Coordinates of C-alpha atoms and ligand atoms in Angstrom, one line a residue:
M1 CA 109.7 10.2 32.8
R2 CA 112.6 7.9 33.3
D3 CA 112.0 4.3 34.1
S4 CA 114.5 4.1 37.0
Y5 CA 113.9 5.6 40.5
Y6 CA 116.8 6.2 42.9
I7 CA 115.7 7.2 46.4
T8 CA 118.0 7.8 49.4
T9 CA 117.6 8.4 53.2
P10 CA 120.2 10.4 55.0
I11 CA 122.9 8.2 56.4
Y12 CA 122.5 8.1 60.2
Y13 CA 125.0 9.0 62.8
V14 CA 125.9 5.9 64.6
N15 CA 126.4 7.7 68.0
D16 CA 122.7 7.7 68.5
S17 CA 120.3 4.8 69.0
P18 CA 117.7 4.8 66.2
H19 CA 114.5 6.7 67.3
V20 CA 111.2 7.6 65.7
G21 CA 112.8 10.5 63.7
H22 CA 115.1 8.1 61.9
A23 CA 112.4 5.6 61.4
Y24 CA 110.2 8.3 59.9
T25 CA 112.7 9.4 57.3
T26 CA 113.3 5.8 56.2
L27 CA 109.6 4.9 56.3
A28 CA 108.8 7.7 53.9
C29 CA 111.4 6.4 51.5
D30 CA 110.2 2.9 51.9
V31 CA 106.7 3.8 50.9
L32 CA 108.0 5.7 47.8
A33 CA 110.3 2.7 46.9
R34 CA 107.4 0.2 47.3
F35 CA 105.0 2.5 45.3
M36 CA 107.5 2.9 42.4
R37 CA 108.3 -0.9 42.3
L38 CA 104.5 -1.7 42.2
D39 CA 104.2 0.9 39.5
G40 CA 106.8 -0.9 37.3
R41 CA 109.8 1.3 37.9
K42 CA 113.3 0.1 38.4
V43 CA 114.1 1.1 41.9
K44 CA 117.2 1.6 44.0
F45 CA 116.5 2.4 47.6
L46 CA 119.5 3.3 49.7
T47 CA 120.0 3.8 53.4
G48 CA 123.1 3.5 55.7
T49 CA 125.2 4.9 58.4
D50 CA 127.5 8.0 58.7
E51 CA 130.5 6.7 60.6
H52 CA 133.3 9.3 60.4
G53 CA 134.0 12.6 62.0
Q54 CA 134.8 14.1 65.4
K55 CA 131.4 13.3 66.9
I56 CA 131.7 9.6 66.3
E57 CA 135.4 9.6 67.4
K58 CA 134.4 11.2 70.7
S59 CA 131.5 8.8 71.2
A60 CA 133.8 5.9 70.5
R61 CA 136.2 7.2 73.1
A62 CA 133.5 7.7 75.6
A63 CA 132.4 4.1 75.1
G64 CA 136.1 3.0 75.6
M65 CA 136.3 1.6 72.1
E66 CA 138.3 2.1 68.9
P67 CA 136.1 4.0 66.4
Q68 CA 136.1 1.1 63.9
E69 CA 135.0 -1.4 66.6
F70 CA 132.4 1.1 67.9
T71 CA 130.9 1.8 64.5
D72 CA 130.8 -1.9 63.6
K73 CA 128.7 -2.5 66.7
V74 CA 126.3 0.5 66.5
S75 CA 125.8 0.5 62.8
Q76 CA 124.0 -2.9 63.3
N77 CA 121.3 -1.1 65.3
F78 CA 120.2 0.7 62.1
R79 CA 120.2 -2.6 60.2
D80 CA 118.0 -4.1 63.0
L81 CA 115.7 -1.1 62.7
A82 CA 115.3 -1.7 59.0
K83 CA 114.4 -5.3 59.7
A84 CA 111.9 -4.4 62.4
M85 CA 110.2 -1.8 60.2
D86 CA 110.3 -4.1 57.2
F87 CA 112.1 -1.5 55.1
S88 CA 112.8 -2.7 51.6
N89 CA 116.1 -1.0 51.0
D90 CA 118.2 -2.5 48.2
D91 CA 121.5 -1.4 49.7
F92 CA 122.9 -0.4 53.1
I93 CA 126.0 1.7 52.9
R94 CA 128.6 2.4 55.7
T95 CA 131.0 5.3 55.1
T96 CA 133.8 3.2 56.5
E97 CA 133.5 0.7 53.5
A98 CA 136.3 0.5 51.0
R99 CA 134.0 1.3 48.1
H100 CA 133.1 4.6 49.8
V101 CA 136.7 5.6 50.6
R102 CA 137.6 5.1 46.9
S103 CA 134.6 7.1 45.8
C104 CA 135.3 10.1 48.1
Q105 CA 139.0 10.2 47.1
A106 CA 138.1 10.1 43.5
L107 CA 135.6 12.9 43.9
W108 CA 138.2 14.9 45.8
R109 CA 140.7 14.4 43.0
R110 CA 138.2 15.5 40.5
L111 CA 137.4 18.7 42.4
K112 CA 141.1 19.4 42.8
E113 CA 141.7 18.9 39.0
N114 CA 138.8 21.2 38.3
D115 CA 140.5 23.8 40.5
Q116 CA 137.7 23.8 43.0
I117 CA 139.8 23.1 46.1
Y118 CA 142.6 25.1 47.6
L119 CA 144.7 25.0 50.8
G120 CA 144.1 27.7 53.4
G121 CA 143.4 28.0 57.1
Y122 CA 140.2 27.9 59.1
A123 CA 139.6 30.1 62.1
G124 CA 136.1 30.1 63.3
W125 CA 133.3 28.3 65.1
Y126 CA 132.5 24.7 64.8
A127 CA 129.7 22.6 66.4
V128 CA 130.7 19.0 66.8
A129 CA 127.1 17.9 67.4
D130 CA 126.1 19.2 64.0
E131 CA 129.5 18.7 62.4
A132 CA 129.0 22.2 61.0
F133 CA 130.8 25.5 60.7
Y134 CA 129.0 28.7 61.9
D135 CA 129.5 32.4 61.5
E136 CA 129.8 34.5 64.6
D137 CA 126.5 36.3 63.8
E138 CA 124.6 33.0 63.6
L139 CA 125.4 32.2 67.2
T140 CA 123.7 33.2 70.5
P141 CA 125.3 33.4 74.0
G142 CA 124.8 30.3 76.2
P143 CA 125.5 29.5 79.8
G144 CA 129.1 30.0 80.9
G145 CA 130.0 32.3 78.0
K146 CA 129.4 29.4 75.5
K147 CA 128.3 30.1 71.9
I148 CA 125.2 28.3 70.8
A149 CA 124.3 27.4 67.2
P150 CA 120.7 27.8 65.9
S151 CA 120.3 24.0 66.4
G152 CA 121.0 24.4 70.1
A153 CA 124.5 22.8 69.7
E154 CA 127.5 24.2 71.6
C155 CA 130.2 25.6 69.4
E156 CA 134.0 25.6 69.9
W157 CA 136.6 27.9 68.4
V158 CA 138.7 26.0 65.8
E159 CA 141.9 27.2 64.1
E160 CA 143.7 24.8 61.8
P161 CA 145.1 24.4 58.3
S162 CA 142.2 23.4 56.0
Y163 CA 141.4 22.9 52.4
F164 CA 138.5 25.0 51.1
F165 CA 135.9 24.3 48.4
K166 CA 135.1 27.3 46.2
L167 CA 131.5 27.5 47.1
S168 CA 131.4 31.2 46.5
E169 CA 131.7 30.6 42.8
W170 CA 128.5 28.6 42.7
Q171 CA 125.9 31.1 43.7
D172 CA 124.4 31.8 40.2
R173 CA 124.5 28.2 39.0
L174 CA 122.8 27.1 42.2
L175 CA 120.1 29.7 41.8
A176 CA 119.6 28.5 38.2
Y177 CA 119.3 25.0 39.5
Y178 CA 116.6 25.9 42.0
D179 CA 114.6 27.3 39.0
R180 CA 114.5 24.0 37.3
T181 CA 111.1 22.3 36.7
P182 CA 110.1 20.2 38.5
C183 CA 111.4 22.1 41.4
P184 CA 114.5 20.3 42.9
V185 CA 113.9 21.5 46.4
A186 CA 110.6 20.9 48.3
P187 CA 108.4 21.9 50.0
E188 CA 108.1 25.3 48.4
T189 CA 108.7 27.2 51.7
R190 CA 112.0 25.3 52.2
R191 CA 113.0 26.1 48.6
N192 CA 112.4 29.7 49.4
E193 CA 114.6 29.5 52.5
V194 CA 117.4 27.9 50.5
V195 CA 117.1 30.5 47.7
S196 CA 117.4 33.4 50.1
F197 CA 120.3 31.8 51.9
V198 CA 122.2 31.4 48.6
K199 CA 121.2 34.9 47.5
S200 CA 122.6 36.4 50.7
G201 CA 126.0 35.3 49.4
L202 CA 128.1 32.2 49.8
K203 CA 131.6 31.9 51.4
D204 CA 134.1 29.2 50.5
L205 CA 133.6 26.1 52.6
S206 CA 136.2 24.4 54.8
V207 CA 136.3 20.8 53.6
S208 CA 139.1 19.2 55.6
R209 CA 140.2 18.9 59.3
T210 CA 143.6 18.3 60.8
T211 CA 142.9 18.1 64.6
F212 CA 141.6 14.5 64.6
K213 CA 142.1 11.4 62.5
W214 CA 138.8 9.6 62.2
G215 CA 138.0 10.3 58.6
I216 CA 138.9 9.7 55.0
P217 CA 142.5 10.9 54.3
V218 CA 142.8 13.7 51.8
P219 CA 144.6 12.3 48.7
D220 CA 148.3 13.3 48.7
D221 CA 148.0 15.1 52.0
P222 CA 147.2 12.6 54.7
A223 CA 147.6 15.1 57.5
H224 CA 144.1 16.1 56.6
V225 CA 140.9 14.1 56.8
M226 CA 137.9 15.1 54.7
Y227 CA 135.2 17.2 56.3
V228 CA 132.6 14.6 57.4
W229 CA 129.7 16.2 55.4
L230 CA 131.7 16.0 52.1
D231 CA 132.4 12.3 53.0
A232 CA 128.8 11.6 54.0
L233 CA 127.0 13.3 51.1
T234 CA 129.2 11.4 48.7
N235 CA 127.6 8.1 49.8
Y236 CA 124.8 8.8 47.4
I237 CA 127.1 8.5 44.4
T238 CA 129.2 5.7 45.9
A239 CA 126.2 3.5 46.1
A240 CA 125.4 4.3 42.4
G241 CA 128.8 3.0 41.5
Y242 CA 131.0 6.2 41.4
P243 CA 133.7 6.6 40.3
D244 CA 132.7 4.1 37.6
V245 CA 130.5 6.6 35.8
D246 CA 130.2 4.3 32.8
S247 CA 128.9 1.5 34.8
A248 CA 125.3 0.3 34.2
D249 CA 124.3 1.2 37.8
Y250 CA 125.6 4.7 37.6
R251 CA 124.0 5.4 34.2
T252 CA 120.7 3.9 35.4
F253 CA 120.5 5.6 38.7
W254 CA 122.4 8.9 38.8
P255 CA 121.2 11.6 39.2
A256 CA 119.2 10.4 42.2
S257 CA 115.4 10.9 41.8
L258 CA 115.0 12.0 45.4
H259 CA 117.1 12.6 48.5
M260 CA 114.8 12.5 51.5
V261 CA 116.0 14.6 54.5
G262 CA 114.9 16.2 57.7
K263 CA 114.6 20.0 57.6
D264 CA 117.7 20.4 59.8
I265 CA 120.0 19.0 57.1
L266 CA 118.5 20.7 54.1
R267 CA 121.3 23.2 53.6
F268 CA 123.9 20.4 53.3
H269 CA 121.8 18.7 50.7
A270 CA 120.4 21.6 48.7
V271 CA 123.4 23.9 48.7
Y272 CA 126.7 22.2 49.4
W273 CA 125.9 18.9 47.7
P274 CA 124.7 20.2 44.3
A275 CA 127.6 22.6 44.3
F276 CA 130.1 19.8 44.9
L277 CA 128.5 17.7 42.2
M278 CA 128.4 20.5 39.6
A279 CA 131.9 21.4 40.4
A280 CA 133.0 17.8 39.7
G281 CA 131.1 17.9 36.5
L282 CA 128.4 15.6 37.8
E283 CA 124.6 16.0 37.7
P284 CA 122.9 17.3 40.9
P285 CA 120.0 15.4 42.3
Q286 CA 116.6 15.8 40.7
R287 CA 114.9 16.5 44.0
V288 CA 115.5 17.0 47.7
F289 CA 112.6 16.9 50.1
A290 CA 112.8 18.2 53.6
H291 CA 110.3 16.8 56.1
G292 CA 109.4 18.1 59.5
W293 CA 110.2 17.0 63.0
W294 CA 108.3 14.9 65.5
T295 CA 107.8 16.0 69.1
N296 CA 106.6 13.6 71.8
E297 CA 103.3 14.6 73.5
G298 CA 104.2 18.3 72.8
Q299 CA 107.9 18.1 73.8
K300 CA 111.1 18.2 71.8
I301 CA 112.5 14.6 71.6
S302 CA 115.8 14.4 73.3
K303 CA 118.0 12.0 75.3
R304 CA 118.3 14.7 78.0
L305 CA 114.5 14.8 78.5
G306 CA 114.4 11.0 78.5
N307 CA 111.5 11.0 76.0
V308 CA 113.1 9.4 73.0
I309 CA 110.6 7.1 71.2
D310 CA 112.1 3.8 70.3
P311 CA 110.5 2.5 67.1
H312 CA 110.8 -1.1 68.3
D313 CA 108.6 -0.3 71.3
L314 CA 106.1 1.4 69.1
V315 CA 105.8 -1.6 66.8
A316 CA 105.5 -4.0 69.8
K317 CA 102.8 -1.9 71.3
Y318 CA 100.7 -0.8 68.3
G319 CA 101.7 -3.1 65.4
L320 CA 103.9 -2.4 62.4
D321 CA 101.3 -1.4 59.8
Q322 CA 99.6 0.7 62.4
V323 CA 102.7 2.7 63.1
R324 CA 103.5 3.1 59.5
Y325 CA 100.0 4.3 58.8
F326 CA 99.9 6.7 61.7
L327 CA 103.3 8.4 61.0
L328 CA 102.3 9.2 57.4
R329 CA 98.6 9.9 57.9
E330 CA 98.7 12.1 61.0
V331 CA 100.7 15.0 59.7
P332 CA 100.9 16.6 56.3
F333 CA 104.3 15.5 55.1
G334 CA 106.7 18.4 55.4
N335 CA 105.1 19.8 58.5
D336 CA 106.2 19.1 62.1
G337 CA 104.1 16.6 64.0
D338 CA 103.3 15.6 67.5
F339 CA 103.3 12.0 68.6
S340 CA 100.7 11.1 71.2
H341 CA 99.2 7.9 72.4
R342 CA 95.7 9.3 72.0
A343 CA 96.3 10.3 68.4
I344 CA 97.7 6.9 67.3
V345 CA 94.9 5.0 69.1
N346 CA 92.3 7.2 67.4
R347 CA 93.8 6.5 64.0
I348 CA 94.0 2.7 64.7
N349 CA 90.5 2.5 65.8
G350 CA 88.9 5.1 63.6
D351 CA 90.7 4.6 60.3
L352 CA 92.1 1.1 60.4
A353 CA 89.7 -1.0 62.5
N354 CA 86.4 0.8 61.8
G355 CA 87.4 2.0 58.3
F356 CA 89.5 -0.2 56.1
G357 CA 89.3 -3.3 58.2
N358 CA 85.6 -3.1 58.7
L359 CA 84.8 -2.6 55.0
A360 CA 87.0 -5.6 54.0
Q361 CA 85.6 -7.7 56.8
R362 CA 81.9 -7.1 56.1
V363 CA 82.3 -7.8 52.4
L364 CA 84.5 -10.9 52.8
K365 CA 82.3 -12.3 55.6
M366 CA 79.2 -12.0 53.6
I367 CA 80.8 -13.7 50.6
N368 CA 81.9 -16.4 52.9
S369 CA 78.5 -17.0 54.5
S370 CA 76.2 -16.2 51.6
C371 CA 78.1 -17.1 48.4
D372 CA 79.5 -20.4 49.5
G373 CA 82.9 -18.9 50.1
K374 CA 83.4 -18.2 46.3
V375 CA 83.7 -15.0 44.3
P376 CA 80.1 -14.4 43.3
Q377 CA 79.0 -14.1 39.6
P378 CA 78.0 -10.5 38.9
G379 CA 74.9 -9.6 36.8
S380 CA 74.6 -6.4 34.8
L381 CA 75.9 -3.3 36.5
T382 CA 73.8 -0.4 37.7
L383 CA 74.9 3.3 37.7
E384 CA 75.8 2.9 41.4
D385 CA 78.0 -0.1 40.7
D386 CA 79.8 1.7 37.8
A387 CA 80.2 4.9 39.9
L388 CA 82.0 3.0 42.7
L389 CA 84.2 1.0 40.3
A390 CA 85.1 4.3 38.6
T391 CA 86.1 5.8 42.0
A392 CA 88.4 2.8 42.6
R393 CA 89.8 2.9 39.1
G394 CA 90.6 6.6 39.4
L395 CA 92.7 6.1 42.5
L396 CA 95.9 5.1 40.8
D397 CA 96.2 8.4 38.8
S398 CA 95.4 10.5 41.8
L399 CA 97.9 8.6 44.0
R400 CA 100.6 8.9 41.4
K401 CA 100.2 12.7 41.5
D402 CA 100.3 12.8 45.3
I403 CA 103.2 10.5 45.6
A404 CA 105.2 12.5 43.0
Q405 CA 104.8 15.4 45.4
Q406 CA 105.6 13.2 48.5
A407 CA 102.1 14.1 49.8
F408 CA 101.5 10.9 51.6
H409 CA 98.7 12.3 53.7
K410 CA 96.9 13.2 50.5
A411 CA 97.4 9.8 49.0
L412 CA 96.0 8.2 52.2
D413 CA 93.2 10.6 52.3
A414 CA 92.2 9.6 48.7
L415 CA 92.3 5.9 49.6
W416 CA 90.2 6.5 52.7
Q417 CA 87.7 8.6 50.7
A418 CA 87.3 5.5 48.5
I419 CA 86.9 3.3 51.6
G420 CA 84.1 5.7 52.8
A421 CA 82.5 5.4 49.4
G422 CA 82.7 1.6 49.6
D423 CA 81.0 1.7 53.0
R424 CA 78.2 4.0 51.8
Y425 CA 77.6 1.7 48.8
V426 CA 77.3 -1.4 51.0
N427 CA 75.0 0.5 53.4
E428 CA 72.8 1.7 50.6
Q429 CA 72.7 -1.6 48.6
T430 CA 72.0 -3.7 51.8
P431 CA 73.2 -7.0 50.4
W432 CA 72.1 -8.7 53.6
S433 CA 68.4 -8.0 52.7
L434 CA 69.0 -8.8 49.0
K435 CA 69.9 -12.3 50.1
K436 CA 66.2 -13.1 50.5
T437 CA 64.7 -10.7 48.0
D438 CA 67.1 -10.8 45.0
P439 CA 70.1 -13.1 45.4
A440 CA 71.4 -12.3 41.9
R441 CA 71.6 -8.7 42.8
M442 CA 73.3 -9.5 46.1
N443 CA 76.0 -11.4 44.1
T444 CA 76.5 -8.3 41.9
V445 CA 76.8 -6.0 44.9
L446 CA 79.2 -8.2 46.7
Y447 CA 81.3 -8.8 43.6
V448 CA 81.6 -5.0 43.0
A449 CA 82.4 -4.3 46.6
A450 CA 85.0 -7.1 46.6
D451 CA 86.7 -5.8 43.5
V452 CA 86.9 -2.4 45.0
V453 CA 88.5 -3.9 48.1
R454 CA 91.0 -5.6 45.8
H455 CA 91.9 -2.2 44.3
L456 CA 92.3 -0.7 47.8
A457 CA 94.4 -3.6 49.0
I458 CA 96.7 -3.3 45.9
L459 CA 97.1 0.4 46.3
A460 CA 97.5 0.3 50.1
Q461 CA 100.5 -2.1 49.9
P462 CA 103.2 0.6 50.1
F463 CA 101.7 1.9 53.3
V464 CA 100.4 -1.1 55.1
P465 CA 102.2 -4.0 53.4
H466 CA 101.3 -6.8 55.8
A467 CA 97.6 -6.1 56.1
S468 CA 97.3 -5.6 52.4
A469 CA 99.1 -8.9 51.7
R470 CA 96.7 -10.7 54.0
L471 CA 93.7 -9.0 52.4
L472 CA 95.0 -10.0 48.9
D473 CA 95.4 -13.6 50.3
F474 CA 91.7 -13.5 51.5
L475 CA 90.8 -12.4 47.9
A476 CA 92.9 -15.2 46.5
V477 CA 94.8 -12.7 44.3
P478 CA 97.8 -14.5 42.8
G479 CA 101.2 -13.2 43.8
D480 CA 102.0 -11.9 40.3
R481 CA 98.7 -10.0 40.0
R482 CA 99.3 -7.6 42.9
T483 CA 101.1 -4.8 41.1
F484 CA 99.5 -1.6 39.8
A485 CA 99.5 -3.2 36.3
A486 CA 96.8 -5.6 37.7
L487 CA 94.4 -2.7 38.4
G488 CA 92.8 -2.9 35.0
T489 CA 89.6 -4.7 34.2
A490 CA 91.5 -7.8 32.8
D491 CA 92.5 -8.7 36.4
M492 CA 89.1 -8.3 38.1
L493 CA 88.2 -11.1 40.5
R494 CA 87.3 -14.3 38.8
P495 CA 83.8 -15.5 39.7
G496 CA 83.8 -18.9 41.2
T497 CA 87.3 -18.6 42.8
A498 CA 87.2 -20.2 46.2
L499 CA 88.2 -17.8 49.0
P500 CA 89.8 -18.6 52.3
A501 CA 87.9 -17.8 55.5
P502 CA 88.6 -14.1 56.2
E503 CA 90.0 -12.9 59.5
G504 CA 90.2 -9.4 61.1
L505 CA 92.9 -7.2 59.7
F506 CA 93.3 -4.4 62.2
P507 CA 92.3 -5.2 65.8
R508 CA 90.8 -2.4 67.8
Y509 CA 93.1 -0.9 70.4
I510 CA 91.5 -1.2 73.7
E511 CA 92.6 0.7 76.8
I512 CA 92.3 -2.0 79.5
A513 CA 92.8 0.3 82.4
E514 CA 94.7 3.5 83.3
G515 CA 98.3 2.9 82.4
A516 CA 97.7 -0.5 80.9
A517 CA 96.7 -1.1 77.3
G518 CA 96.4 -3.7 74.7
R519 CA 95.1 -4.8 71.3
S520 CA 92.0 -6.8 71.1
Ligands
MSP1 N1 124.5 12.0 59.4 C1 123.7 13.1 59.1 C2 123.1 12.9 57.7 C3 124.1 12.7 56.6 S1 123.3 12.5 55.1 C4 124.5 12.6 54.0 C5 122.5 13.2 60.1 N2 122.2 12.1 60.8 S2 121.2 12.0 62.0 O1 121.2 10.7 62.4 O2 121.4 13.0 62.9 O3 119.8 12.4 61.4 C6 119.2 11.7 60.3 C7 117.8 12.1 60.1 O4 116.9 11.9 61.2 C8 117.7 13.6 59.7 O5 117.0 13.7 58.4 C9 116.9 14.2 60.8 O6 116.1 15.2 60.3 C10 116.0 13.0 61.2 N3 115.5 13.2 62.6 C11 116.2 13.3 63.7 N4 115.3 13.6 64.7 C12 114.1 13.8 64.2 C13 112.8 14.0 64.8 N5 112.6 14.2 66.0 N6 111.7 14.0 63.9 C14 111.9 13.7 62.5 N7 113.1 13.5 62.0 C15 114.2 13.7 62.8 O7 122.0 14.3 60.2

């Protein structure tokens, strides 16, 4: 396994305000990036904005602005989102930056030199909303004789001179790529869809446009701008230092370990992008994972329906760690999910307040009141003590496996199984009654429980970073002993260490009255 880990989000179209769908994709990447850093890997986590193309040009015009002025303004919304969600990205790329223009033009030249691009003419359907070309047989009739793409976007007929990429030559090499181990396209069902799409035959792809200007000029033919998906996908190598393929950054981080995408944009990432890269003599990504889509209380999320969920509002209402936990726990990653107030409140109260928070609180409170606020001195361990410690010590390996598969729900389930085991242990050992009958044994029980809580807090950091940090503060764990390397026995809690007075970690969410709600 290589030591470096390069993870990317899709770059977001700036015509839209950030909503829960965008936050979801980046959150998943943030958890992976944090996990890998804590696990000692050298991480690069990239996000950014997709700022060229006809769609953005139209939106700028509708806003009465020049495209550059418009994108400068709205790109900031995505930086603000990253701040509000405490995303730990190492870089934020905008496709209007000089480094990216240079990279795209270099890639284009390379494709041209490799005889992968030729000049022709495109006559066919195009959906501006998707920035995608469609075949007639993919479309359905819509109102007023319009043609509708599978995504629901309206198509228009386009006829213009265009450069083409020789995608048709890449069928066999793409199929061989999908057979690599570990599988470069996940989940399995999505991989199968991609394989059957490629097996059905690939046509050359139009990769330049001439009917508008807002894009990266094609080298040596400025009447053309590059197709916005070729431009956008290239962001992943730009941020790794392309075209400087000998740079330390490029050698460390390319090929990307994982491109995280929504299911709607898998074809671009799992078919076109690896083909572009292989055609330029570059390595394709190690993995592309397509996650599902969120609906809101059962309905598709759309501006038209007025049910867009603003992540800033979610965080203000429920709390950041609560939102992060809910989004990754509620739905098996890869499946579609439904956002509902009821569901998030159940998770907050059931899993966070009554689960993790309660276990931590009861152990820390007892240490505070019955052990003079200091980590107690344990005596010899019983089978029960050893069994619980073994459960906690086994978590890292099982989380590593789940995280390698992007199975966040499984990783969280494993953590919460251990929380349940910790609770049962405390219930069975009854340290409150040992206080009178056998204080030495009480010390051992509280020591074991506290060290298990330490394991849980360290391992939960990628998911609920704020609550975990507070919990580690309550356990007086030094800042440099909070990585996964500190999960071994050498870093167990030091008896006698003074602990600060603990406070609640996850308040219960109380419905105050119909329509009004709050956190206690
Ligand atoms: N600009 C392109 C990506 C270019 S990457 C080289 C794009 N941008 S987008 O802003 O429209 O979408 C970005 C991501 O948000 C996609 O992965 C998409 O799947 C995700 N989501 C948008 N709505 C969503 C939901 N309702 N639920 C979950 N994710 C959704 O596509």
